[in-house]
Each structure stands twice: as structure tokens, then as C-alpha cells.
Amino acid sequence: MAEKDWIRRYFAPLAKAPGAAGLTDDTAELSKGYGPLIATVDAMVEGVHFFSDDPIETVARKLVRVNVSDILGSGARPGEALLTLGWPQAGRDPGQIRTFSDSLGTELDRWGILLAGGDTVITPGGLFLSLTLTGECLGPAPVRRGGGRPGDEVWVTGEIGAARRGYLWKTEGRDEARWLSALQAPDLPPLEAGNLIASHASAAMDVSDGLLGDLASLAAASGLAAQIELERVPFAGRATSLVEMLDLASWGDDYQLLFAASPQSSGFIENSGFKVTRVGRLTEGAGLSATVCGKPVNLPETLAFEHGRVGQPPVRS
Amino acid sequence: MAEKDWIRRYFAPLAKAPGAAGLTDDTAELSKGYGPLIATVDAMVEGVHFFSDDPIETVARKLVRVNVSDILGSGARPGEALLTLGWPQAGRDPGQIRTFSDSLGTELDRWGILLAGGDTVITPGGLFLSLTLTGECLGPAPVRRGGGRPGDEVWVTGEIGAARRGYLWKTEGRDEARWLSALQAPDLPPLEAGNLIASHASAAMDVSDGLLGDLASLAAASGLAAQIELERVPFAGRATSLVEMLDLASWGDDYQLLFAASPQSSGFIENSGFKVTRVGRLTEGAGLSATVCGKPVNLPETLAFEHGRVGQPPVRS
């Protein structure tokens, strides 16, 4: 089937944006909304960001979620999407495209995202995908990494390390099968997290490269130091040793939200109605320090996760 | 070098959009402009949309231009861009990234496009790229394919068939080397073409899948028939036979603009200051018919170009 037929059959029905024009034109009119308009783009490559044998449903789900987390982390509501789909010339059943588009449609609906446009191409290599997602800020401007103030408390949504546990199960048979779903498509905080960030966060980002490395980035962007109390971190499952804590907190692929807020906001944050945990604070100075029950901990020099090839040890930078 | 270092070193200097935040955050704030905001996304894959041995400079240039033609064809001015770059894990000198980003920056500047964001990933397959480009409509709404009216004249900018000639030279040694540059990065009409479309076109699109197939699409979207006078088509070089005319007019990759306009606009269009040629008209009815010097011509059943793999005959749908 030709690319145009795929678009007409599988993606045009998803193109619910008012300016999508049924995907029959080359451009879509974007909704401007009321608040500032933001956009993000995240790509996923077979063998790097997902395994070749991951269900195509979860690939679609993950593609949407890794972009949604960026929008929520900026204090915004997801808006409209443009999809780039690079489908392998060989080796993947074209029947999967319907499954992919069905799953994509369900996931877009879940977040209130309207498909506005896209491009579908055939590739001699593996499956690759890229999604551009707009968002409407719920405050007067997007919340950035660099807005933290000394004395701010540091919070994280949901749980940290589920994707790492899924990876250990998938690649080494360690840990439990139930974590696999978190590796294949992360659990995200609800849409309301965007409101919480817009209303209370001084600085925010999603946790994609590991909690420790991302917190170090947020602190550096804010010109401050960060302290983290590892025993407070809401690890997926139980972290029974310092080694395990550091492993789960530096691997990445969590797509939870990390943010800083004034201590005066703590009451609002604790009553947000979804899981948010205070894990540390920002102070004058520079760098990241960690404690367990008040005792300083030596952190590994390299914290940030850099996507290597899945199935191989990740490249760390 | 890690992906983050590439972004900091090569792409952050290009991120001139006011809301790009130096590419240090996960989202960019888009400029809303005054007119309606539109967006397009076009992807390019090594071995499909460009040859592996094409200079990396022209790959960057083509990536921008195939998106710019969509924006101009909607009667708009190019605005801001988000880049997805999938760089091969092996087999391509990483030193090419600087050359790519330099060329990309020059080409973005040429069209007044501001880089707002992006994602850079490593891929086990070949090079792939995707660019999301916004545009600001110069009229009250984007010009669509479906707005043509009976009696409208059909116009095309620039020349048709240069990329085809470049392809014949590249793959078969036929034709002349000078056409290769059109295959590697198409010549586009100037920015002013967006104004002309906004001011005078009832329907418009870019010519990416072949002049004949694209005109058939425009007519069908408008619920009309189209007539084309092949001897009027501004072919690149001279088309000396009907076979050659049909070949050049159905191959694609031209990225010129095809539009319909009332005969009352012909004076304005002829005085636009760049090359625009009247090649036919829209009438009541359905389908595409062609003549050469008034004599009807049998058109091949399949007109539209569908990107196959470069170096192999294109797949036609």
C-alpha cells in the first residue's frame, strides 16, 4: 500500500484538529489558544529507544508520553501533534500500522491531543518515529529549568526506577516481569500536574535522563546547588541498598516531573490529588549532594543517562 | 561526542527563536504572529529522499526547502522550525555534523526561519531527518488545494523537471551534470511567492509528486476538472518529445508552486517579478486532460510519484 493510502486509511481518521483539513493538504492550521504556545519534539528509534519486539501498541503510547511529559513539565496542557512515521521497507508486518494508529489515537484522546498533520515515509532501516507536540501554557509563561530559588523544595511526581527495573528484567532476567510495562511505555502523572507546575513551580523538567542527573541540570540552570535525601525518593518497588538507589536514580526513562517550589506551596502540592513527593531542596552554591538518613553519600561522577542502544549498556556522558 | 554536546555545540547557536531558550529546555515557546499559524512536517531518509553520497550541505538545504515550499504554497511566510536529526551510529564521519549545522543555519537564515527546538538521536540505520516548520498566513486563512473555481487559470512557478534530469544523470549518466544540483536541493520560488498565493490564488500546493498528478489532486480537491497545455509548461531544459514532457511532468521533486487563480488576477501574476507560467485551467467536471498545441494527449493511468528508494525506479501508486 502506498504512503498516501496509509495516511488516508489510518491517520486521517485521527486528525481531529480543526485545522488538520483531513490531512489532505501539506500544512495544518494550528490553534493558538489563549496562553503562550509551546512546542516540543521527541524522536524514538527502533533498537535505541525501544526494542524491536516491543508491542507496536506500546511504541505508539511511549511516543506520545515522552512528549506529553515535556509539555506538563513546562506547566502546560497538551494541544496538537504532527507525526513523522518512518516505516521499515521490510521485516515488519504492514498490518501493524493499523494497530499502531489505533493505539496512537487512543493515547492522543487520553491526553486531549488533536492530530494536526504528519509525514509517512518508507525507510530501509528500522522503525523510527518523531512527534511534534504543542501545548498551551496554563500560566503567563512556560516554566523553565532555570527558575529555581534558594530555599525552594524539590519535588518529584510518581515513582522513579520502574523503567530501569523493566530493563533489568528484559535484558538480564533480573527483577520482575510486571515492570516491563513501565519500560515499554512510562506511567505519567495526570494532566493536572501541568496545572500544579504552572501554579507553584519555580523550575521544572521531566525526568528522562535519570533523577540525579536531571536534578543536577535543574540546579545548574538555576545557578544553585541541590541536595537530595535519597531515602525520600519514591522508588518503584523497594530500594534495599545505596547501590540500588543510585542505580534507579540515575538510569532515566522515568518521564515523571521534577520541580522546585517555595516551601509556602507545600500544602497545595501535598493536596494535589496525585502522588508527589518532596525529595530535597535548592540552596546557594553549585553542584548536587546526596544524603541517606542525614549521612552524606558519594555520588558517581557521571550521572546523566545518554541513550545508547537498548540491549547494550547505555552510553553515559 | 554525546548528543547533548552536539546540541550545545552545533545547534544551540542556530536557535535564534525568541522562545528557544538556547535549546536548554525541553519545550520552545512559539511565536504566534498576527495571521493564522500553520505548520508542516516533512521527513527525509537516506537512500530514499537523498543519496548516501549527496553532500551533507545539500541534505540540510533540501530538508529546509521541502518544508518551505509547503508553507509558501499555503500563502504564508515561514516562521520557526523544530529539527529531528537521526544520526547513524557508524559509517558517517561525525565531522559532517558541523558542516550540516552550518549549512542548515545558512539556509534557515535565507528564509528568515528561526530554529526553536529539536531532538538529536543516534540510529543504527541510515541518516534520517524531520523538520517541523511553522508559518504565518499572509491572508485570513491558509490557501488550500480545494478552493479552485471553474474558469480559474492554472499557474506554476519556476521550472519543472530539473530534479528528474538530475536523477537521470546521477543514475544513468543521461542528460547533463548541471541538473544534479536540482536533485540534491531544489530551486524554490522566492518568499514573495507566498504573498502572491495569499493575494491571488484560489487553490495552491507545492509540486512534490509530479506536475500532472499534483494538478489532478488540486482539481479533485476542488471538485473540478483540469486541462493542461503541455507546450506551455516551463520544462527545465528543452522537452523535445511528448514522452519526455510526460516524464518530466510526472516524476516529482520539483517543489515549485502550482496554483489556480481567477483570470482577473493574471496581470498581477505576470508582473510578480519572478517566473510564473500559465499552463492550463480548471473547468466543470472531473479528471485531468492534456493537450499539445491543441491536440489531445493520452495520459498514463498512474501519474503521481510515490517515493521509492533512490537508485531504484520509484514506486508509482
mmCIF file of C-alpha atoms in Angstrom, chain A residues 63-304:
data_model
loop_
_atom_site.group_PDB
_atom_site.id
_atom_site.type_symbol
_atom_site.label_atom_id
_atom_site.label_comp_id
_atom_site.label_asym_id
_atom_site.label_seq_id
_atom_site.Cartn_x
_atom_site.Cartn_y
_atom_site.Cartn_z
ATOM 1 C CA LEU A 63 5.908 8.187 21.624
ATOM 2 C CA VAL A 64 3.020 10.284 22.900
ATOM 3 C CA ARG A 65 4.020 10.110 26.560
ATOM 4 C CA VAL A 66 7.658 11.144 26.164
ATOM 5 C CA ASN A 67 6.331 14.310 24.541
ATOM 6 C CA VAL A 68 3.463 14.868 26.967
ATOM 7 C CA SER A 69 5.880 14.829 29.905
ATOM 8 C CA ASP A 70 7.767 17.753 28.347
ATOM 9 C CA ILE A 71 4.579 19.758 27.959
ATOM 10 C CA LEU A 72 3.339 19.027 31.506
ATOM 11 C CA GLY A 73 6.808 19.846 32.830
ATOM 12 C CA SER A 74 6.531 23.293 31.280
ATOM 13 C CA GLY A 75 3.258 23.955 33.100
ATOM 14 C CA ALA A 76 1.095 23.495 30.039
ATOM 15 C CA ARG A 77 -1.768 21.477 28.581
ATOM 16 C CA PRO A 78 -1.002 19.283 25.541
ATOM 17 C CA GLY A 79 -2.521 20.642 22.322
ATOM 18 C CA GLU A 80 -1.899 19.440 18.781
ATOM 19 C CA ALA A 81 0.511 16.942 17.268
ATOM 20 C CA LEU A 82 2.353 16.337 13.989
ATOM 21 C CA LEU A 83 3.635 12.797 13.436
ATOM 22 C CA THR A 84 6.633 11.629 11.426
ATOM 23 C CA LEU A 85 6.486 7.888 10.825
ATOM 24 C CA GLY A 86 9.406 6.096 9.187
ATOM 25 C CA TRP A 87 8.176 2.579 8.436
ATOM 26 C CA PRO A 88 10.671 -0.173 7.556
ATOM 27 C CA GLN A 89 10.689 -1.268 3.937
ATOM 28 C CA ALA A 90 10.928 -4.891 5.089
ATOM 29 C CA GLY A 91 10.803 -7.041 8.176
ATOM 30 C CA ARG A 92 7.736 -5.580 9.856
ATOM 31 C CA ASP A 93 4.198 -6.681 9.055
ATOM 32 C CA PRO A 94 2.365 -3.721 7.453
ATOM 33 C CA GLY A 95 -0.715 -4.917 9.361
ATOM 34 C CA GLN A 96 0.977 -3.401 12.409
ATOM 35 C CA ILE A 97 0.263 0.051 11.029
ATOM 36 C CA ARG A 98 -3.418 -0.261 11.856
ATOM 37 C CA THR A 99 -2.578 -1.425 15.367
ATOM 38 C CA PHE A 100 -0.151 1.462 15.695
ATOM 39 C CA SER A 101 -2.656 4.059 14.520
ATOM 40 C CA ASP A 102 -5.397 2.637 16.764
ATOM 41 C CA SER A 103 -3.133 2.803 19.797
ATOM 42 C CA LEU A 104 -1.898 6.255 18.836
ATOM 43 C CA GLY A 105 -5.469 7.507 18.533
ATOM 44 C CA THR A 106 -6.442 6.132 21.933
ATOM 45 C CA GLU A 107 -3.391 7.659 23.569
ATOM 46 C CA LEU A 108 -3.877 11.063 21.912
ATOM 47 C CA ASP A 109 -7.507 11.064 23.082
ATOM 48 C CA ARG A 110 -6.411 10.248 26.596
ATOM 49 C CA TRP A 111 -4.440 13.475 26.786
ATOM 50 C CA GLY A 112 -6.855 15.581 24.767
ATOM 51 C CA ILE A 113 -4.331 15.898 21.928
ATOM 52 C CA LEU A 114 -5.587 16.550 18.385
ATOM 53 C CA LEU A 115 -3.552 15.201 15.471
ATOM 54 C CA ALA A 116 -2.946 18.068 13.061
ATOM 55 C CA GLY A 117 -0.540 16.707 10.468
ATOM 56 C CA GLY A 118 2.363 14.471 9.690
ATOM 57 C CA ASP A 119 4.554 12.721 7.193
ATOM 58 C CA THR A 120 4.794 8.993 6.499
ATOM 59 C CA VAL A 121 7.864 7.626 4.753
ATOM 60 C CA ILE A 122 9.362 4.233 3.963
ATOM 61 C CA THR A 123 12.829 3.569 5.326
ATOM 62 C CA PRO A 124 15.431 0.910 4.500
ATOM 63 C CA GLY A 125 16.416 0.950 8.213
ATOM 64 C CA GLY A 126 14.430 0.238 11.359
ATOM 65 C CA LEU A 127 11.234 1.906 12.509
ATOM 66 C CA PHE A 128 11.645 5.500 13.591
ATOM 67 C CA LEU A 129 9.138 7.997 14.852
ATOM 68 C CA SER A 130 9.141 11.664 15.735
ATOM 69 C CA LEU A 131 6.284 13.597 17.276
ATOM 70 C CA THR A 132 5.975 17.358 17.444
ATOM 71 C CA LEU A 133 3.561 18.337 20.206
ATOM 72 C CA THR A 134 2.251 21.796 21.009
ATOM 73 C CA GLY A 135 0.983 22.915 24.389
ATOM 74 C CA GLU A 136 -0.874 25.857 25.832
ATOM 75 C CA CYS A 137 0.732 27.348 28.918
ATOM 76 C CA LEU A 138 -1.555 27.487 31.935
ATOM 77 C CA GLY A 139 0.432 30.368 33.392
ATOM 78 C CA PRO A 140 1.822 33.540 31.831
ATOM 79 C CA ALA A 141 4.953 31.776 30.507
ATOM 80 C CA PRO A 142 6.403 28.268 30.263
ATOM 81 C CA VAL A 143 8.039 27.071 33.477
ATOM 82 C CA ARG A 144 11.760 26.590 32.811
ATOM 83 C CA ARG A 145 14.587 24.642 34.431
ATOM 84 C CA GLY A 146 16.377 27.796 35.411
ATOM 85 C CA GLY A 147 13.824 29.475 37.678
ATOM 86 C CA GLY A 148 14.725 27.801 40.978
ATOM 87 C CA ARG A 149 15.362 29.957 44.050
ATOM 88 C CA PRO A 150 17.489 29.251 47.136
ATOM 89 C CA GLY A 151 15.366 27.538 49.762
ATOM 90 C CA ASP A 152 12.958 26.009 47.252
ATOM 91 C CA GLU A 153 11.898 22.468 47.985
ATOM 92 C CA VAL A 154 12.417 19.827 45.314
ATOM 93 C CA TRP A 155 9.548 17.501 44.393
ATOM 94 C CA VAL A 156 9.053 14.563 42.082
ATOM 95 C CA THR A 157 5.795 13.027 40.805
ATOM 96 C CA GLY A 158 5.001 9.309 40.737
ATOM 97 C CA GLU A 159 7.736 6.724 41.160
ATOM 98 C CA ILE A 160 11.340 6.537 39.995
ATOM 99 C CA GLY A 161 13.103 3.491 38.572
ATOM 100 C CA ALA A 162 10.279 1.392 37.146
ATOM 101 C CA ALA A 163 11.726 1.581 33.632
ATOM 102 C CA ARG A 164 15.146 0.554 34.969
ATOM 103 C CA ARG A 165 13.593 -2.476 36.659
ATOM 104 C CA GLY A 166 11.808 -3.310 33.414
ATOM 105 C CA TYR A 167 15.101 -3.050 31.556
ATOM 106 C CA LEU A 168 16.833 -5.381 34.029
ATOM 107 C CA TRP A 169 14.055 -7.913 33.598
ATOM 108 C CA LYS A 170 14.084 -7.620 29.826
ATOM 109 C CA THR A 171 17.835 -7.838 29.343
ATOM 110 C CA GLU A 172 19.073 -9.900 32.299
ATOM 111 C CA GLY A 173 16.034 -11.678 33.683
ATOM 112 C CA ARG A 174 16.553 -9.825 36.972
ATOM 113 C CA ASP A 175 13.669 -8.235 38.887
ATOM 114 C CA GLU A 176 10.002 -8.831 37.985
ATOM 115 C CA ALA A 177 8.071 -9.021 34.711
ATOM 116 C CA ARG A 178 5.496 -6.522 35.970
ATOM 117 C CA TRP A 179 7.996 -3.687 35.469
ATOM 118 C CA LEU A 180 8.280 -4.362 31.751
ATOM 119 C CA SER A 181 5.234 -2.221 31.013
ATOM 120 C CA ALA A 182 6.967 0.806 32.539
ATOM 121 C CA LEU A 183 9.921 0.320 30.191
ATOM 122 C CA GLN A 184 7.668 -0.069 27.170
ATOM 123 C CA ALA A 185 5.504 2.954 27.976
ATOM 124 C CA PRO A 186 6.066 5.040 31.092
ATOM 125 C CA ASP A 187 3.340 5.899 33.594
ATOM 126 C CA LEU A 188 2.848 9.636 33.602
ATOM 127 C CA PRO A 189 1.338 11.945 36.179
ATOM 128 C CA PRO A 190 -2.150 13.156 35.236
ATOM 129 C CA LEU A 191 -2.912 16.257 33.162
ATOM 130 C CA GLU A 192 -3.480 18.161 36.421
ATOM 131 C CA ALA A 193 0.276 18.014 37.000
ATOM 132 C CA GLY A 194 0.584 20.706 34.327
ATOM 133 C CA ASN A 195 -1.634 22.976 36.433
ATOM 134 C CA LEU A 196 0.351 22.241 39.584
ATOM 135 C CA ILE A 197 3.613 23.108 37.792
ATOM 136 C CA ALA A 198 2.127 26.299 36.328
ATOM 137 C CA SER A 199 0.696 27.402 39.680
ATOM 138 C CA HIS A 200 3.503 26.502 42.071
ATOM 139 C CA ALA A 201 6.778 25.509 40.422
ATOM 140 C CA SER A 202 9.671 27.953 40.130
ATOM 141 C CA ALA A 203 11.565 25.477 37.920
ATOM 142 C CA ALA A 204 10.562 22.164 36.370
ATOM 143 C CA MET A 205 11.508 19.462 33.866
ATOM 144 C CA ASP A 206 10.666 15.869 33.132
ATOM 145 C CA VAL A 207 12.901 13.075 34.400
ATOM 146 C CA SER A 208 14.177 11.486 31.216
ATOM 147 C CA ASP A 209 17.914 11.149 31.849
ATOM 148 C CA GLY A 210 17.891 9.984 35.477
ATOM 149 C CA LEU A 211 16.655 11.756 38.599
ATOM 150 C CA LEU A 212 20.122 12.665 39.885
ATOM 151 C CA GLY A 213 21.458 13.982 36.599
ATOM 152 C CA ASP A 214 18.260 15.864 35.867
ATOM 153 C CA LEU A 215 18.239 17.454 39.324
ATOM 154 C CA ALA A 216 21.867 18.486 38.783
ATOM 155 C CA SER A 217 20.774 20.064 35.460
ATOM 156 C CA LEU A 218 17.872 21.934 37.071
ATOM 157 C CA ALA A 219 20.122 23.252 39.847
ATOM 158 C CA ALA A 220 22.840 24.297 37.386
ATOM 159 C CA ALA A 221 20.304 26.063 35.131
ATOM 160 C CA SER A 222 19.056 27.911 38.227
ATOM 161 C CA GLY A 223 22.618 28.839 39.308
ATOM 162 C CA LEU A 224 22.164 26.916 42.550
ATOM 163 C CA ALA A 225 23.142 23.761 44.390
ATOM 164 C CA ALA A 226 20.740 20.886 45.046
ATOM 165 C CA GLN A 227 20.538 18.475 47.950
ATOM 166 C CA ILE A 228 18.635 15.228 47.670
ATOM 167 C CA GLU A 229 17.577 12.900 50.506
ATOM 168 C CA LEU A 230 17.688 9.515 48.813
ATOM 169 C CA GLU A 231 15.565 7.736 51.432
ATOM 170 C CA ARG A 232 12.689 10.049 50.493
ATOM 171 C CA VAL A 233 12.795 9.208 46.810
ATOM 172 C CA PRO A 234 9.664 7.245 45.807
ATOM 173 C CA PHE A 235 11.424 4.307 44.184
ATOM 174 C CA ALA A 236 9.351 1.812 42.228
ATOM 175 C CA GLY A 237 9.461 -1.338 44.347
ATOM 176 C CA ARG A 238 11.802 -1.146 47.338
ATOM 177 C CA ALA A 239 15.370 0.020 47.011
ATOM 178 C CA THR A 240 17.223 -2.065 49.588
ATOM 179 C CA SER A 241 20.739 -0.704 49.191
ATOM 180 C CA LEU A 242 22.524 2.502 48.342
ATOM 181 C CA VAL A 243 23.842 0.900 45.163
ATOM 182 C CA GLU A 244 20.301 0.118 44.086
ATOM 183 C CA MET A 245 19.095 3.624 44.955
ATOM 184 C CA LEU A 246 21.830 5.206 42.875
ATOM 185 C CA ASP A 247 21.178 2.832 40.008
ATOM 186 C CA LEU A 248 17.440 3.559 39.911
ATOM 187 C CA ALA A 249 18.000 7.293 40.328
ATOM 188 C CA SER A 250 20.498 7.629 37.513
ATOM 189 C CA TRP A 251 19.155 5.396 34.753
ATOM 190 C CA GLY A 252 16.377 7.525 33.274
ATOM 191 C CA ASP A 253 13.291 6.880 31.130
ATOM 192 C CA ASP A 254 11.025 7.764 34.082
ATOM 193 C CA TYR A 255 9.153 10.679 32.431
ATOM 194 C CA GLN A 256 7.927 11.814 35.816
ATOM 195 C CA LEU A 257 8.119 15.517 36.675
ATOM 196 C CA LEU A 258 10.837 17.086 38.778
ATOM 197 C CA PHE A 259 10.221 20.576 40.089
ATOM 198 C CA ALA A 260 11.209 23.175 42.638
ATOM 199 C CA ALA A 261 8.713 25.225 44.639
ATOM 200 C CA SER A 262 8.665 27.624 47.545
ATOM 201 C CA PRO A 263 8.069 25.936 50.938
ATOM 202 C CA GLN A 264 4.893 28.059 51.112
ATOM 203 C CA SER A 265 3.452 25.922 48.322
ATOM 204 C CA SER A 266 3.996 22.605 50.098
ATOM 205 C CA GLY A 267 0.421 22.394 51.375
ATOM 206 C CA PHE A 268 -1.025 22.835 47.894
ATOM 207 C CA ILE A 269 1.395 20.354 46.419
ATOM 208 C CA GLU A 270 0.719 17.672 49.038
ATOM 209 C CA ASN A 271 -3.002 18.013 48.402
ATOM 210 C CA SER A 272 -2.704 17.798 44.623
ATOM 211 C CA GLY A 273 -4.639 14.538 44.464
ATOM 212 C CA PHE A 274 -1.839 12.570 42.781
ATOM 213 C CA LYS A 275 1.465 11.245 44.023
ATOM 214 C CA VAL A 276 4.055 13.984 44.573
ATOM 215 C CA THR A 277 6.976 13.553 46.946
ATOM 216 C CA ARG A 278 9.384 16.064 48.438
ATOM 217 C CA VAL A 279 12.913 14.740 47.917
ATOM 218 C CA GLY A 280 15.271 17.651 48.539
ATOM 219 C CA ARG A 281 15.954 21.346 48.246
ATOM 220 C CA LEU A 282 17.853 24.018 46.374
ATOM 221 C CA THR A 283 20.478 26.114 48.133
ATOM 222 C CA GLU A 284 23.082 28.741 47.348
ATOM 223 C CA GLY A 285 26.160 27.224 45.738
ATOM 224 C CA ALA A 286 26.689 24.737 42.963
ATOM 225 C CA GLY A 287 26.563 21.004 42.376
ATOM 226 C CA LEU A 288 24.494 18.120 43.653
ATOM 227 C CA SER A 289 24.887 16.469 47.046
ATOM 228 C CA ALA A 290 23.010 13.477 48.396
ATOM 229 C CA THR A 291 22.319 12.025 51.808
ATOM 230 C CA VAL A 292 20.730 8.870 53.174
ATOM 231 C CA CYS A 293 19.120 9.473 56.569
ATOM 232 C CA GLY A 294 21.307 12.510 57.060
ATOM 233 C CA LYS A 295 24.592 10.838 56.086
ATOM 234 C CA PRO A 296 26.454 12.179 53.020
ATOM 235 C CA VAL A 297 26.785 9.847 50.094
ATOM 236 C CA ASN A 298 29.464 9.812 47.393
ATOM 237 C CA LEU A 299 27.788 10.254 44.023
ATOM 238 C CA PRO A 300 29.173 8.729 40.842
ATOM 239 C CA GLU A 301 30.892 11.297 38.645
ATOM 240 C CA THR A 302 28.682 10.586 35.676
ATOM 241 C CA LEU A 303 25.009 10.872 36.434
ATOM 242 C CA ALA A 304 23.179 11.596 33.247
#
